[in-house]
Coordinates of C-alpha atoms and ligand atoms in Angstrom, one line a residue:
M267 CA 115.4 108.9 88.2
K268 CA 118.5 107.0 87.5
T269 CA 119.5 106.7 83.8
V270 CA 118.8 103.3 82.3
P271 CA 121.1 101.3 80.0
A272 CA 121.0 102.2 76.4
S273 CA 119.2 99.1 75.5
L274 CA 116.2 100.3 77.5
D275 CA 114.9 103.4 75.9
R276 CA 112.2 105.5 77.7
R277 CA 109.9 105.5 74.8
R278 CA 109.9 101.7 74.8
I279 CA 109.1 101.6 78.5
A280 CA 106.3 104.1 78.1
E281 CA 104.9 102.1 75.1
I282 CA 104.8 98.8 76.8
R283 CA 103.4 100.4 80.0
D284 CA 100.6 102.1 78.0
R285 CA 99.9 99.0 76.0
E286 CA 99.7 96.8 79.1
E287 CA 97.5 99.3 81.0
A288 CA 95.1 99.2 78.1
A289 CA 95.1 95.4 78.1
Y290 CA 94.4 95.5 81.9
R291 CA 91.4 97.8 81.3
A292 CA 90.1 95.5 78.5
R293 CA 90.4 92.4 80.8
T294 CA 88.7 93.9 83.8
P295 CA 85.6 95.9 82.9
R296 CA 83.7 94.6 85.9
S297 CA 86.4 96.0 88.3
A298 CA 86.2 99.4 86.4
E299 CA 82.4 99.4 86.9
L300 CA 82.6 98.4 90.5
H301 CA 85.2 101.1 91.1
Q302 CA 82.9 103.8 89.6
R303 CA 80.1 102.7 91.9
A304 CA 82.4 102.5 94.9
K305 CA 83.7 106.1 94.3
R306 CA 80.1 107.3 94.9
A307 CA 80.1 105.5 98.3
M308 CA 83.7 105.8 99.5
P309 CA 86.5 108.4 99.1
L310 CA 88.8 107.0 96.2
G311 CA 86.4 104.1 96.0
V312 CA 88.3 102.0 98.5
A313 CA 88.2 101.3 102.3
S314 CA 91.9 102.1 102.8
S315 CA 93.8 104.6 100.6
F316 CA 96.5 102.0 100.2
Q317 CA 94.1 100.0 98.1
A318 CA 93.7 102.8 95.5
Y319 CA 95.9 102.8 92.4
A320 CA 95.5 104.0 88.8
P321 CA 93.6 103.3 86.7
Y322 CA 91.5 101.4 89.3
P323 CA 92.0 98.5 91.7
L324 CA 91.0 95.0 90.9
F325 CA 87.9 94.0 92.8
M326 CA 88.3 90.4 94.0
T327 CA 85.7 87.7 94.7
D328 CA 87.5 84.7 96.0
A329 CA 90.9 83.2 96.9
H330 CA 92.3 79.8 97.6
G331 CA 95.8 78.7 98.6
S332 CA 98.1 80.8 96.3
H333 CA 95.5 82.0 93.9
I334 CA 93.0 84.9 93.8
T335 CA 90.1 85.6 91.4
D336 CA 88.9 89.0 90.3
A337 CA 85.3 90.2 89.6
D338 CA 85.8 89.4 85.8
G339 CA 86.7 85.8 86.7
N340 CA 90.4 86.3 85.9
Q341 CA 92.6 84.1 88.1
Y342 CA 96.0 85.2 89.4
L343 CA 98.9 83.6 91.1
D344 CA 98.8 85.9 94.2
L345 CA 102.2 87.2 95.2
D346 CA 100.8 90.2 96.9
M347 CA 99.2 88.0 99.6
A348 CA 97.3 91.0 101.2
F349 CA 100.3 93.2 101.7
G350 CA 102.2 90.3 103.4
V351 CA 99.3 89.1 105.7
L352 CA 99.2 85.5 104.2
A353 CA 102.3 83.5 104.9
A354 CA 99.7 80.8 105.6
G355 CA 98.2 81.2 102.2
H356 CA 94.5 82.0 101.5
S357 CA 92.0 80.0 103.6
H358 CA 94.4 77.3 104.7
P359 CA 92.2 74.3 105.5
I360 CA 93.4 74.2 109.1
L361 CA 92.5 77.8 109.6
A362 CA 89.2 77.5 107.7
E363 CA 88.1 74.6 110.1
A364 CA 89.2 76.6 113.2
L365 CA 87.2 79.6 112.1
A366 CA 84.2 77.7 111.1
H367 CA 84.1 76.3 114.7
R368 CA 84.4 79.8 116.1
I369 CA 81.8 81.3 113.9
A370 CA 79.4 78.6 115.0
N371 CA 80.1 79.2 118.6
G372 CA 80.3 83.0 119.2
T373 CA 82.9 85.3 117.8
C374 CA 83.0 88.1 120.4
Y375 CA 82.5 87.8 124.2
T376 CA 84.7 90.6 125.7
F377 CA 85.4 87.9 128.3
P378 CA 88.8 86.2 128.0
V379 CA 89.2 82.9 126.2
E380 CA 91.8 80.1 126.7
D381 CA 93.0 80.5 123.1
G382 CA 94.3 83.9 124.1
I383 CA 96.6 82.4 126.7
V384 CA 97.8 79.8 124.2
L385 CA 98.5 82.5 121.6
A386 CA 100.3 84.7 124.1
E387 CA 102.4 81.8 125.3
E388 CA 103.3 80.9 121.8
I389 CA 104.4 84.5 121.0
K390 CA 106.4 84.6 124.3
R391 CA 108.2 81.4 123.2
R392 CA 108.9 82.6 119.7
F393 CA 110.2 86.1 120.5
G394 CA 111.7 85.6 124.0
A395 CA 109.0 88.0 125.4
D396 CA 107.7 88.0 129.0
L397 CA 104.3 89.5 128.5
V398 CA 101.9 90.0 125.6
R399 CA 98.9 92.1 124.8
F400 CA 96.5 91.8 121.8
S401 CA 95.0 94.5 119.6
N402 CA 93.4 94.5 116.2
S403 CA 96.0 95.8 113.7
G404 CA 99.6 96.8 113.3
T405 CA 98.6 100.5 113.8
E406 CA 97.2 99.7 117.2
A407 CA 100.2 97.6 118.1
T408 CA 102.8 100.4 117.4
M409 CA 100.5 103.0 119.0
D410 CA 100.2 101.0 122.2
A411 CA 103.8 99.9 122.3
I412 CA 104.9 103.6 122.0
R413 CA 102.5 104.6 124.8
V414 CA 104.0 101.8 127.0
A415 CA 107.5 103.0 126.2
R416 CA 106.5 106.6 127.2
G417 CA 104.9 105.4 130.4
F418 CA 108.0 103.3 131.2
T419 CA 110.5 106.0 130.6
G420 CA 108.5 109.2 131.5
R421 CA 109.8 110.6 128.2
E422 CA 107.9 111.8 125.2
K423 CA 110.0 111.7 122.0
V424 CA 110.2 108.7 119.7
V425 CA 112.8 108.0 117.0
K426 CA 111.6 106.5 113.8
F427 CA 113.5 105.9 110.6
E428 CA 112.9 107.8 107.3
G429 CA 111.0 105.7 104.8
G430 CA 109.6 103.4 107.6
Y431 CA 105.8 102.8 107.8
H432 CA 104.4 101.8 111.1
G433 CA 100.6 102.4 110.7
H434 CA 98.4 105.4 110.4
H435 CA 98.5 107.0 113.9
D436 CA 99.9 110.5 114.3
D437 CA 103.2 109.5 116.0
V438 CA 104.4 107.5 113.0
L439 CA 102.6 108.9 110.0
I440 CA 105.7 111.1 109.5
S441 CA 108.5 110.9 106.9
I442 CA 107.1 107.8 105.2
Q443 CA 108.1 108.8 101.7
P444 CA 108.7 112.6 102.1
P445 CA 109.1 114.7 98.9
R446 CA 112.7 115.5 98.1
E447 CA 112.4 119.2 98.7
L448 CA 111.1 118.8 102.2
M449 CA 113.2 115.9 103.6
G450 CA 116.1 117.9 104.9
P451 CA 119.8 116.8 105.3
P452 CA 120.5 113.1 104.8
D453 CA 122.1 112.7 108.4
A454 CA 119.4 114.8 110.1
P455 CA 116.2 114.3 108.2
L456 CA 113.3 116.6 109.0
A457 CA 110.0 115.2 110.3
V458 CA 107.6 115.5 107.4
P459 CA 103.9 114.7 108.0
A460 CA 102.6 112.1 105.6
T461 CA 99.0 113.3 106.0
A462 CA 97.0 116.5 106.3
G463 CA 95.0 116.8 109.5
M464 CA 97.9 116.2 111.8
P465 CA 98.4 118.8 114.5
R466 CA 101.9 120.4 113.9
S467 CA 102.6 119.8 117.6
R468 CA 103.0 116.1 116.9
L469 CA 106.1 116.8 114.8
N470 CA 108.0 117.9 117.9
E471 CA 107.7 114.3 119.4
T472 CA 108.8 112.3 116.5
V473 CA 112.5 112.5 115.6
V474 CA 113.4 111.1 112.3
A475 CA 116.7 109.2 111.7
P476 CA 118.3 107.8 108.5
Y477 CA 118.1 103.9 108.3
N478 CA 121.4 102.1 108.1
N479 CA 123.4 105.1 109.4
P480 CA 124.5 104.3 113.0
E481 CA 126.7 107.5 113.2
A482 CA 123.7 109.7 112.4
L483 CA 121.6 107.9 114.9
E484 CA 124.2 108.4 117.6
Q485 CA 124.3 112.2 116.9
I486 CA 120.5 112.4 116.9
L487 CA 120.4 110.6 120.3
D488 CA 123.0 112.9 121.7
R489 CA 121.1 115.9 120.5
N490 CA 118.0 114.6 122.3
R491 CA 119.7 113.2 125.4
G492 CA 117.3 112.2 128.1
E493 CA 114.2 112.8 125.9
I494 CA 113.9 109.6 123.8
A495 CA 111.2 107.2 125.0
A496 CA 111.7 104.7 122.2
I497 CA 113.5 103.9 119.1
L498 CA 111.0 102.3 116.7
I499 CA 112.4 100.4 113.8
E500 CA 111.3 97.9 111.2
P501 CA 114.4 95.6 111.2
V502 CA 114.1 95.2 107.4
Q503 CA 112.6 98.2 105.7
F504 CA 109.6 96.8 103.8
N505 CA 108.0 100.1 102.9
I506 CA 110.6 100.9 100.3
G507 CA 110.9 97.6 98.5
V508 CA 113.2 95.3 100.5
V509 CA 116.0 97.1 102.3
P510 CA 117.9 94.8 104.8
P511 CA 119.9 96.2 107.6
L512 CA 123.6 96.5 106.9
P513 CA 125.9 94.3 109.0
G514 CA 126.1 95.4 112.6
F515 CA 123.4 98.2 112.2
L516 CA 120.7 96.5 114.3
E517 CA 123.3 95.6 117.0
R518 CA 124.4 99.2 117.1
V519 CA 120.9 100.4 117.4
R520 CA 120.4 98.1 120.4
E521 CA 123.6 99.3 122.0
L522 CA 122.5 102.9 121.5
A523 CA 119.0 102.4 122.8
T524 CA 120.4 100.8 126.0
A525 CA 123.0 103.5 126.4
H526 CA 120.3 106.2 126.1
G527 CA 117.7 104.5 128.3
A528 CA 115.3 104.3 125.3
V529 CA 112.9 101.4 124.8
L530 CA 113.9 99.5 121.6
I531 CA 110.7 98.6 119.7
F532 CA 111.0 96.2 116.7
D533 CA 108.0 96.7 114.4
E534 CA 107.7 93.0 113.3
V535 CA 104.3 93.5 111.7
K536 CA 105.7 92.3 108.4
T537 CA 108.8 90.4 109.6
G538 CA 107.3 88.6 112.6
V539 CA 106.5 84.9 112.1
V540 CA 107.5 85.4 108.4
L541 CA 111.2 86.0 108.3
A542 CA 111.7 83.2 110.8
Y543 CA 109.8 81.3 113.5
G544 CA 110.9 84.1 115.9
G545 CA 110.7 86.9 113.4
A546 CA 113.6 89.4 112.8
T547 CA 114.4 89.1 116.5
E548 CA 115.5 85.5 115.9
H549 CA 116.7 86.0 112.4
F550 CA 119.2 88.7 113.3
G551 CA 119.8 87.6 116.8
V552 CA 119.1 91.1 118.3
Q553 CA 116.7 91.3 121.2
P554 CA 114.5 94.4 121.4
D555 CA 112.6 95.5 124.5
L556 CA 109.2 95.3 122.7
I557 CA 107.9 93.9 119.5
C558 CA 104.9 94.7 117.4
L559 CA 103.0 92.0 115.5
A560 CA 99.9 91.9 113.2
K561 CA 99.4 90.7 109.7
S562 CA 100.6 87.0 109.3
I563 CA 99.9 86.0 112.9
G564 CA 96.1 86.1 112.1
G565 CA 96.3 84.3 108.8
G566 CA 93.9 86.8 107.3
V567 CA 91.8 87.8 110.3
P568 CA 92.4 91.2 111.8
I569 CA 94.7 91.0 114.8
G570 CA 97.6 92.9 116.4
A571 CA 99.9 92.3 119.3
F572 CA 102.8 93.7 121.2
A573 CA 105.0 91.9 123.6
G574 CA 108.3 92.2 125.4
R575 CA 110.2 92.6 128.6
G576 CA 108.1 92.1 131.7
E577 CA 109.5 95.3 133.3
V578 CA 108.4 97.4 130.4
M579 CA 105.1 95.7 129.7
S580 CA 104.0 95.9 133.4
V581 CA 103.5 99.6 133.2
I582 CA 100.0 98.4 131.9
E583 CA 99.7 97.2 135.6
K584 CA 101.6 99.9 137.4
L585 CA 104.1 102.7 136.4
P586 CA 107.5 102.4 137.9
E587 CA 108.6 104.8 140.7
S588 CA 111.4 106.1 138.5
T589 CA 112.4 105.7 134.9
G590 CA 115.1 103.4 133.5
A591 CA 117.3 106.5 133.1
G592 CA 116.9 107.2 136.8
T593 CA 114.9 110.5 136.5
A594 CA 111.5 110.9 138.1
M595 CA 108.4 110.2 135.9
A596 CA 107.6 113.3 134.0
Q597 CA 104.2 114.7 135.1
T598 CA 103.5 115.7 131.6
T599 CA 103.2 112.1 130.6
I600 CA 100.7 111.2 133.4
P601 CA 97.7 113.5 132.8
G602 CA 95.4 113.4 135.7
G603 CA 98.0 111.4 137.8
A604 CA 97.4 108.1 136.1
T605 CA 99.3 105.4 137.7
R606 CA 99.3 103.0 134.8
V607 CA 99.3 102.9 131.0
A608 CA 95.9 102.3 129.5
H609 CA 95.6 99.6 127.0
L610 CA 92.1 99.0 125.9
G611 CA 89.9 97.8 123.0
T612 CA 86.5 96.1 122.6
F613 CA 87.9 93.6 120.1
N614 CA 91.2 92.9 121.8
G615 CA 91.7 89.2 122.2
N616 CA 88.4 88.3 120.6
P617 CA 87.7 84.6 120.2
L618 CA 87.9 84.7 116.4
S619 CA 91.3 86.3 116.1
M620 CA 92.6 84.2 118.9
A621 CA 91.4 81.0 117.2
A622 CA 93.0 82.2 114.0
G623 CA 96.3 83.0 115.7
V624 CA 96.5 79.6 117.5
A625 CA 95.8 77.7 114.3
V626 CA 98.3 79.7 112.3
L627 CA 101.1 79.7 114.8
T628 CA 100.8 76.3 116.4
R629 CA 99.6 74.3 113.4
I630 CA 100.5 76.1 110.1
L631 CA 103.6 78.3 110.5
T632 CA 105.4 75.7 112.6
R633 CA 109.3 75.8 112.9
D634 CA 109.7 73.1 110.2
V635 CA 108.1 75.3 107.4
Y636 CA 110.7 78.1 107.5
P637 CA 113.6 76.2 105.7
Q638 CA 111.2 75.4 102.8
L639 CA 109.9 79.0 102.7
H640 CA 113.5 80.5 102.6
A641 CA 114.6 77.9 99.9
M642 CA 111.6 78.9 97.7
A643 CA 112.3 82.6 98.1
D644 CA 116.0 82.2 97.5
R645 CA 115.3 80.3 94.3
L646 CA 112.8 82.9 93.2
T647 CA 115.2 85.7 93.8
A648 CA 118.0 83.8 91.9
G649 CA 115.6 83.4 89.0
C650 CA 114.6 87.0 88.9
Q651 CA 118.3 88.1 89.2
S652 CA 119.3 85.9 86.2
V653 CA 116.6 87.6 84.1
V654 CA 117.9 91.0 85.3
D655 CA 121.5 90.0 84.4
E656 CA 120.6 88.4 81.0
F657 CA 118.8 91.5 79.7
G658 CA 120.8 94.2 81.5
L659 CA 117.7 95.6 83.3
P660 CA 118.5 98.4 85.6
G661 CA 117.9 96.7 88.9
Y662 CA 118.5 93.7 91.1
A663 CA 116.5 91.1 92.9
V664 CA 116.5 90.9 96.7
N665 CA 114.7 89.0 99.4
A666 CA 114.6 88.8 103.2
G667 CA 113.2 85.3 104.0
P668 CA 110.0 84.7 102.2
K669 CA 109.6 88.5 101.2
G670 CA 111.3 90.0 98.1
C671 CA 111.1 92.0 95.0
V672 CA 113.0 93.4 92.0
M673 CA 114.3 96.8 92.8
F674 CA 114.3 98.8 89.6
T675 CA 117.4 100.8 90.3
P676 CA 120.9 99.7 89.5
E677 CA 122.5 100.5 92.8
R678 CA 121.7 98.7 96.1
V679 CA 119.2 100.7 98.1
T680 CA 120.2 101.1 101.7
N681 CA 117.8 103.8 102.8
Y682 CA 114.9 105.9 101.6
R683 CA 117.2 108.4 99.8
D684 CA 118.5 105.7 97.5
F685 CA 114.9 104.4 96.9
I686 CA 113.9 107.8 95.4
G687 CA 116.0 106.8 92.4
L688 CA 113.7 103.7 91.6
D689 CA 112.4 103.7 88.0
G690 CA 108.6 103.9 88.7
E691 CA 107.6 103.7 85.1
L692 CA 109.6 100.5 84.5
W693 CA 108.0 99.1 87.6
E694 CA 104.5 100.0 86.4
A695 CA 105.1 98.4 83.0
S696 CA 106.2 95.2 84.8
F697 CA 103.2 95.3 87.2
F698 CA 100.6 95.5 84.4
Y699 CA 102.5 93.1 82.1
L700 CA 102.5 90.4 84.8
A701 CA 99.0 91.0 86.0
N702 CA 97.8 90.6 82.4
R703 CA 99.5 87.2 82.3
G704 CA 98.0 86.0 85.6
I705 CA 100.8 87.0 88.0
L706 CA 99.7 89.5 90.7
L707 CA 102.3 91.6 92.5
P708 CA 101.5 94.3 95.1
P709 CA 100.2 97.4 93.3
G710 CA 103.2 99.6 94.2
P711 CA 107.0 99.5 93.9
D712 CA 107.4 100.1 97.7
D713 CA 105.8 96.7 98.5
Q714 CA 107.1 93.2 97.9
W715 CA 106.1 89.7 97.2
T716 CA 105.3 87.4 100.1
L717 CA 105.5 83.6 99.7
S718 CA 103.3 81.3 101.6
V719 CA 103.3 77.7 102.6
Q720 CA 100.8 77.2 99.8
H721 CA 103.0 78.4 97.0
T722 CA 105.1 76.0 95.0
D723 CA 108.4 76.1 93.1
E724 CA 106.5 75.5 89.8
E725 CA 104.2 78.5 90.3
L726 CA 107.2 80.6 91.0
D727 CA 109.0 79.4 88.0
R728 CA 106.0 80.6 86.0
Y729 CA 106.6 84.1 87.5
V730 CA 110.3 84.0 86.5
S731 CA 109.5 82.9 83.0
T732 CA 106.8 85.6 82.6
F733 CA 109.2 88.2 83.9
R734 CA 111.7 86.9 81.5
D735 CA 109.3 87.6 78.6
F736 CA 108.8 91.1 80.0
A737 CA 112.5 91.7 80.1
S738 CA 113.0 90.4 76.7
E739 CA 110.2 92.6 75.1
M740 CA 111.5 95.5 77.1
S741 CA 115.0 95.2 75.7
A742 CA 114.0 94.2 72.2
Ligands
PLP829 C1 105.8 97.5 109.3 C2 104.4 97.9 109.5 N1 103.9 98.3 110.7 C3 102.7 98.6 110.9 C4 101.7 98.5 109.9 C5 100.3 98.9 110.1 O1 99.5 97.7 110.2 P1 97.9 97.8 109.9 O2 97.8 98.1 108.5 O3 97.5 96.4 110.4 O4 97.4 98.9 110.8 C6 102.1 98.1 108.6 C7 101.2 97.9 107.5 O5 101.4 97.7 106.3 C8 103.5 97.7 108.4 O6 103.9 97.3 107.2

């Protein structure tokens, strides 16, 4: 924990945190009751462990535009937006109409539909990709992209960055937020499993690198020369608040991937179609070999996709004779002598998800909405920063396009090691304070707000003014 300015004493933070948590409990008895019941039916009382937080999660009943309502009838300005799924906002009328049509006309065929072509063509256009495949989540997208990279290169290892989250399959559920005592040296982080139940052997295939440290990445690649199938990176690290790439970092990652014959995969599950029309790829002007998409492309309907260079993606049709690095395909990666990479899934490209994707990408998140989303986010960040400055809070406001947060640590975070210094108690006090006054942020300091085309400046001003009240009480 970093020390806080003298004006913020720890007792005060704890006092406000406890008072606000008590108020949260008093306002949400129905959620508490539902959580008790849910715990008897589901571990932690939730469907995904990310949904669980103390004392209990809010249970929701409905949501429209930029607002969401809990089981006690409390309404919130929603800034969580389903962990960043909803750049289109809740139930956008265009999306609602497209889905209603689909629901009335069959939601799953396992035969292809024309909407799938339209959506694939749209993704190609936005991301400069040659070929696209659909899945049902971000997890599936990164899992499949890694398999494609392995098939293409004939290699097995994957580089991921410490603090990065790429879904819940074994290759990537490693070094998400490792405990300090296990994480190893800063320039050569150890691979630390983020779950029980993972075979230890999986740790040999995932190599962990520090984000924003090109020199360390270069050394790691040198130490694993000829073995790295893919470098998987979230261009802005959004699992530790908001941590943008330092100038030149992504460019250097691109160069190193090329030099080492590794497939560069941008995990654009959060950045894609949110940061810009063409995601982080367009925003930073760095072209990866593959991208992974999910979340916002479906406007709230489960979907995933990966896309990229034709040469790489076509391993789904046929493996190359030799790898990009010029070595023969390693037999170890082709069990049973398979001649292509399997990419499968009952729900892939289902009519409901495809209709949602087409509506969102071609009719809602069109190119003209991005300047407005960026302007709103910049204004919100400036508002939060002015509060931080006025009251000397230990922190700073930051955004990357329509996604941002207040990082409760005085120094700029450039990687996971810096993030560990975040003041969790101060963050918690602010979360409950804001929730009790109708402003809902994601329930964790590692996530961030996502603005949608249905938010307004007036709503965001309300957030800033409530945050100001919080800061003022905190430093009183
Ligand atoms: C960057 C990133 N990649 C992948 C995923 C996994 O996506 P999903 O939860 O749809 O499996 C997430 C989820 O938060 C994510 O933020």
